[in-house]
CSV table of C-alpha atoms in Angstrom, one decimal:
chain,number,residue,atom,x,y,z
A,5,MET,CA,199.2,116.0,95.3
A,6,ARG,CA,196.8,115.0,98.3
A,7,LYS,CA,199.1,117.2,100.6
A,8,LYS,CA,199.1,120.0,98.3
A,9,ARG,CA,195.2,120.0,98.1
A,10,HIS,CA,194.9,119.8,101.9
A,11,PHE,CA,197.2,122.5,102.3
A,12,LEU,CA,194.9,124.6,99.9
A,13,TYR,CA,192.1,123.9,101.8
A,14,TYR,CA,193.6,124.8,105.1
A,15,ALA,CA,194.7,128.1,103.4
A,16,MET,CA,190.9,128.9,102.6
A,17,ALA,CA,189.8,128.0,105.9
A,18,LEU,CA,192.2,130.2,107.7
A,19,ALA,CA,191.5,133.0,105.2
A,20,CYS,CA,187.6,132.9,106.1
A,21,GLY,CA,188.2,132.7,109.7
A,22,LEU,CA,190.4,135.8,109.5
A,23,ALA,CA,188.0,137.7,107.8
A,24,THR,CA,185.2,136.7,110.0
A,25,ILE,CA,187.2,137.9,112.8
A,26,PHE,CA,188.0,141.2,111.2
A,27,VAL,CA,184.2,141.9,110.4
A,28,ILE,CA,183.2,141.2,114.0
A,29,TYR,CA,185.9,143.5,115.5
A,30,SER,CA,185.0,146.1,113.0
A,31,CYS,CA,181.2,146.0,114.2
A,32,SER,CA,182.2,145.8,117.6
A,33,THR,CA,184.3,149.1,117.5
A,34,ASP,CA,181.6,150.9,115.1
A,35,GLU,CA,178.3,151.9,116.7
A,36,TYR,CA,176.6,152.4,113.6
A,37,CYS,CA,177.7,149.1,112.0
A,38,SER,CA,174.2,147.4,112.7
A,39,ASP,CA,172.4,150.3,111.2
A,40,GLU,CA,174.2,150.7,108.2
A,41,LEU,CA,174.2,147.1,107.5
A,42,GLN,CA,170.3,147.2,107.9
A,43,ILE,CA,170.0,150.2,105.7
A,44,LYS,CA,172.0,148.7,102.8
A,45,GLY,CA,169.4,146.1,103.0
A,46,ASN,CA,166.8,148.3,102.4
A,47,ARG,CA,165.2,147.6,105.9
A,48,ILE,CA,164.3,149.9,108.9
A,49,PRO,CA,166.5,149.6,111.6
A,50,LYS,CA,165.3,147.9,115.1
A,51,LYS,CA,164.6,150.2,118.0
A,52,SER,CA,167.6,148.4,119.5
A,53,ALA,CA,170.0,149.4,116.8
A,54,LEU,CA,169.0,152.9,116.2
A,55,SER,CA,172.1,155.4,116.4
A,56,SER,CA,172.1,158.8,118.1
A,57,ASP,CA,171.9,160.2,114.6
A,58,THR,CA,168.7,158.3,113.5
A,59,ILE,CA,167.0,159.1,116.9
A,60,ASN,CA,168.2,162.9,116.3
A,61,ASN,CA,166.6,162.6,112.6
A,62,ALA,CA,163.4,161.7,114.0
A,63,ASN,CA,163.0,164.2,116.8
A,64,LEU,CA,164.0,166.9,113.9
A,65,LEU,CA,161.3,165.6,111.9
A,66,ILE,CA,158.4,166.0,114.7
A,67,ASP,CA,159.8,169.5,115.5
A,68,SER,CA,159.8,170.4,111.6
A,69,ILE,CA,156.1,169.0,111.5
A,70,ALA,CA,155.0,170.8,114.8
A,71,ILE,CA,155.9,174.1,113.5
A,72,SER,CA,154.3,173.7,109.7
A,73,ASP,CA,151.4,175.5,108.7
A,74,GLU,CA,149.8,172.3,107.7
A,75,PHE,CA,149.8,171.1,111.4
A,76,TRP,CA,148.7,174.2,112.8
A,77,GLU,CA,145.6,174.0,110.2
A,78,PHE,CA,144.9,170.4,111.1
A,79,GLU,CA,144.9,171.8,115.0
A,80,LYS,CA,142.8,174.8,114.3
A,81,ASN,CA,139.9,172.7,112.6
A,82,SER,CA,140.2,169.9,115.3
A,83,LYS,CA,139.4,172.1,118.1
A,84,LEU,CA,136.8,173.6,116.0
A,85,LEU,CA,135.2,170.6,115.5
A,86,SER,CA,135.4,169.5,119.0
A,87,ASP,CA,133.9,172.8,120.1
A,88,LYS,CA,131.0,172.3,118.0
A,89,PHE,CA,130.4,168.8,118.8
A,90,GLN,CA,130.4,169.9,122.6
A,91,ALA,CA,128.3,172.7,122.2
A,92,TYR,CA,125.6,170.3,120.6
A,93,THR,CA,126.0,167.7,123.4
A,94,SER,CA,125.9,170.2,126.2
A,95,THR,CA,122.0,170.5,125.2
A,96,LEU,CA,121.2,166.8,125.5
A,97,SER,CA,119.6,165.2,128.6
A,98,GLU,CA,121.6,162.8,130.2
A,99,GLU,CA,119.5,160.1,128.7
A,100,GLU,CA,120.0,161.3,125.2
A,101,TYR,CA,123.9,161.5,125.9
A,102,GLY,CA,123.8,158.1,127.3
A,103,LYS,CA,121.9,156.8,124.0
A,104,LEU,CA,124.6,158.6,121.8
A,105,MET,CA,127.5,156.8,123.6
A,106,GLU,CA,125.8,153.4,123.2
A,107,LYS,CA,124.8,153.9,119.6
A,108,LEU,CA,128.6,155.0,118.5
A,109,ASN,CA,128.4,151.9,116.1
A,110,ASP,CA,124.8,152.1,115.0
A,111,ASP,CA,125.7,153.9,111.5
A,112,ASP,CA,122.2,155.0,110.6
A,113,TYR,CA,121.8,156.5,114.1
A,114,MET,CA,125.3,158.2,113.7
A,115,GLU,CA,124.4,159.7,110.6
A,116,GLU,CA,121.0,160.9,111.6
A,117,PHE,CA,123.2,162.5,114.7
A,118,ILE,CA,125.4,164.1,112.4
A,119,LYS,CA,122.8,166.0,110.8
A,120,LYS,CA,120.8,167.3,113.8
A,121,ALA,CA,124.4,168.4,115.0
A,122,ASN,CA,125.0,170.3,112.0
A,123,LEU,CA,128.4,169.0,111.5
A,124,GLU,CA,128.9,168.6,108.1
A,125,GLN,CA,131.0,171.5,106.9
A,126,GLU,CA,133.1,171.1,110.1
A,127,PHE,CA,133.9,167.6,108.8
A,128,GLN,CA,134.6,168.6,105.3
A,129,GLN,CA,137.4,171.1,106.5
A,130,MET,CA,138.6,168.6,108.6
A,131,ASN,CA,139.1,166.4,105.7
A,132,GLU,CA,141.0,169.4,104.0
A,133,ALA,CA,143.5,170.2,106.8
A,134,LYS,CA,144.1,166.4,107.4
A,135,GLU,CA,145.0,165.8,103.6
A,136,ASN,CA,147.2,168.7,103.5
A,137,LEU,CA,149.0,167.5,106.5
A,138,LEU,CA,149.9,164.1,104.9
A,139,LEU,CA,150.8,165.3,102.0
A,140,HIS,CA,152.5,168.3,102.6
A,141,THR,CA,154.5,167.4,105.7
A,142,GLY,CA,156.5,164.6,106.7
A,143,PHE,CA,153.8,163.6,109.0
A,144,SER,CA,153.1,160.2,107.0
A,145,ARG,CA,156.5,159.0,108.1
A,146,LEU,CA,155.9,159.2,111.8
A,147,SER,CA,155.3,155.8,113.7
A,148,GLU,CA,152.0,155.4,115.8
A,149,ASP,CA,154.1,156.3,118.9
A,150,GLU,CA,155.7,159.2,117.3
A,151,ARG,CA,152.4,160.4,116.0
A,152,ILE,CA,150.7,160.3,119.5
A,153,SER,CA,154.1,161.9,121.0
A,154,LEU,CA,153.7,165.0,118.7
A,155,PHE,CA,150.0,165.2,119.7
A,156,ARG,CA,150.8,165.0,123.3
A,157,GLN,CA,153.6,167.7,123.0
A,158,TYR,CA,150.9,170.1,121.2
A,159,ALA,CA,148.1,168.9,124.0
A,160,GLU,CA,150.5,169.8,126.8
A,161,SER,CA,151.3,173.1,125.5
A,162,HIS,CA,147.6,174.3,124.6
A,163,GLU,CA,145.1,172.1,126.3
A,164,SER,CA,143.9,173.8,129.7
A,165,THR,CA,141.2,172.9,132.4
A,166,GLY,CA,140.8,176.5,133.3
A,167,LYS,CA,142.9,175.8,136.2
A,168,THR,CA,146.5,176.9,137.1
A,169,LEU,CA,149.1,174.5,139.5
A,170,ILE,CA,149.9,175.8,142.7
A,171,LYS,CA,153.6,175.9,143.0
A,172,THR,CA,154.0,175.6,146.9
A,173,ARG,CA,153.7,172.4,148.8
A,174,THR,CA,152.2,174.4,151.6
A,175,GLU,CA,149.1,175.9,149.3
A,176,GLY,CA,147.0,172.8,148.8
A,177,GLY,CA,149.4,170.0,147.8
A,178,ASP,CA,146.8,167.5,147.5
A,179,ALA,CA,144.5,169.6,145.3
A,180,ASN,CA,147.6,170.6,143.2
A,181,SER,CA,148.0,166.7,142.6
A,182,CYS,CA,144.7,166.1,141.4
A,183,GLU,CA,144.9,168.9,138.9
A,184,ALA,CA,148.2,167.9,137.9
A,185,LYS,CA,146.5,164.4,137.2
A,186,ARG,CA,143.4,165.9,135.5
A,187,GLN,CA,145.4,168.2,133.4
A,188,ALA,CA,147.3,165.1,132.4
A,189,ALA,CA,144.2,163.1,131.4
A,190,TYR,CA,143.0,166.2,129.3
A,191,ALA,CA,146.2,166.1,127.3
A,192,GLN,CA,146.1,162.4,126.8
A,193,ALA,CA,142.3,162.7,125.4
A,194,LYS,CA,143.4,165.3,123.3
A,195,ALA,CA,146.2,163.3,121.6
A,196,ASP,CA,144.0,160.3,121.4
A,197,TYR,CA,141.3,162.4,119.7
A,198,ASP,CA,143.8,163.7,117.2
A,199,ASN,CA,145.1,160.2,116.6
A,200,ASP,CA,141.7,158.8,115.9
A,201,ILE,CA,140.9,161.8,113.2
A,202,ILE,CA,144.3,160.9,111.5
A,203,ASN,CA,143.3,157.0,111.6
A,204,CYS,CA,139.7,157.9,109.7
A,205,ARG,CA,139.8,156.8,106.5
A,206,ILE,CA,138.3,159.1,103.5
A,207,GLY,CA,135.4,157.6,102.4
A,208,PRO,CA,131.8,156.9,102.7
A,209,SER,CA,131.9,156.0,106.6
A,210,THR,CA,134.5,159.1,107.5
A,211,ASN,CA,131.8,161.3,109.1
A,212,ASN,CA,130.7,158.4,110.9
A,213,CYS,CA,134.3,157.7,112.1
A,214,TYR,CA,135.0,161.7,113.1
A,215,ALA,CA,131.8,161.6,115.2
A,216,GLN,CA,132.6,158.4,117.0
A,217,ALA,CA,136.4,160.1,117.8
A,218,LEU,CA,134.5,163.0,119.1
A,219,SER,CA,132.3,161.0,121.3
A,220,ARG,CA,135.4,159.4,123.0
A,221,TYR,CA,137.0,162.5,123.2
A,222,GLU,CA,134.5,163.9,125.2
A,223,ARG,CA,133.6,160.8,127.3
A,224,ASN,CA,137.5,160.7,128.3
A,225,GLN,CA,137.3,164.6,129.4
A,226,ARG,CA,134.2,163.6,131.5
A,227,ALA,CA,135.8,160.7,133.0
A,228,ALA,CA,138.8,163.0,133.5
A,229,GLU,CA,136.4,165.5,135.3
A,230,LYS,CA,134.9,162.8,137.4
A,231,GLU,CA,138.1,161.4,138.8
A,232,TYR,CA,139.3,164.7,139.4
A,233,LYS,CA,136.4,165.2,141.8
A,234,SER,CA,136.4,162.3,143.4
A,235,CYS,CA,140.4,163.0,144.0
A,236,ILE,CA,139.4,166.3,145.9
A,237,GLN,CA,136.9,164.3,147.8
A,238,ARG,CA,139.7,161.5,148.7
A,239,ASN,CA,142.0,164.3,150.1
């Protein structure tokens, strides 16, 4: 009886061992195994386990958003808002502009600034464009990095410093390098600004949040211009 029991235990252990080996072998030959197991567990696959299909699906989602009417409407209102903001700040003295940068977290000051700049209508249009983008596209499914990538791609295609890069090295290669860096800085500033706008929650403090995003955007653009001038002088 004892021998029979030992034999039964041995057979069960052997069967479990063979089953484990089979599963490990199957996963080692199937590049999608880890993704499928995680998906079945209702979890998002880790980046290290993403299949090519998963990556391609993410790219397709970004591309579909980029050509949507809602995204273009968002970008149109984003530009209208920043243009009006900068048209107003261009009338400020250096002292007044410096004070604005210092008071970005002062709600009372920012509310007064918004009234003076007459930005309420543009803020309302921005709210509507953002809401449509979030509700009627797959934008809300994007990660933070994917959002930045989408905004950066748009900025690189549409933002301009007004200068064209020189194609040949013999025609001012150093200046060409400075301009390339400036255009990259402009594109990053625009991408960060759009992402800041998206991250502003709708509520009592939304307008102040928009004004802060606009202020940071202009500050980054000015920093890019300053660095460009320094780059030209160094070369």
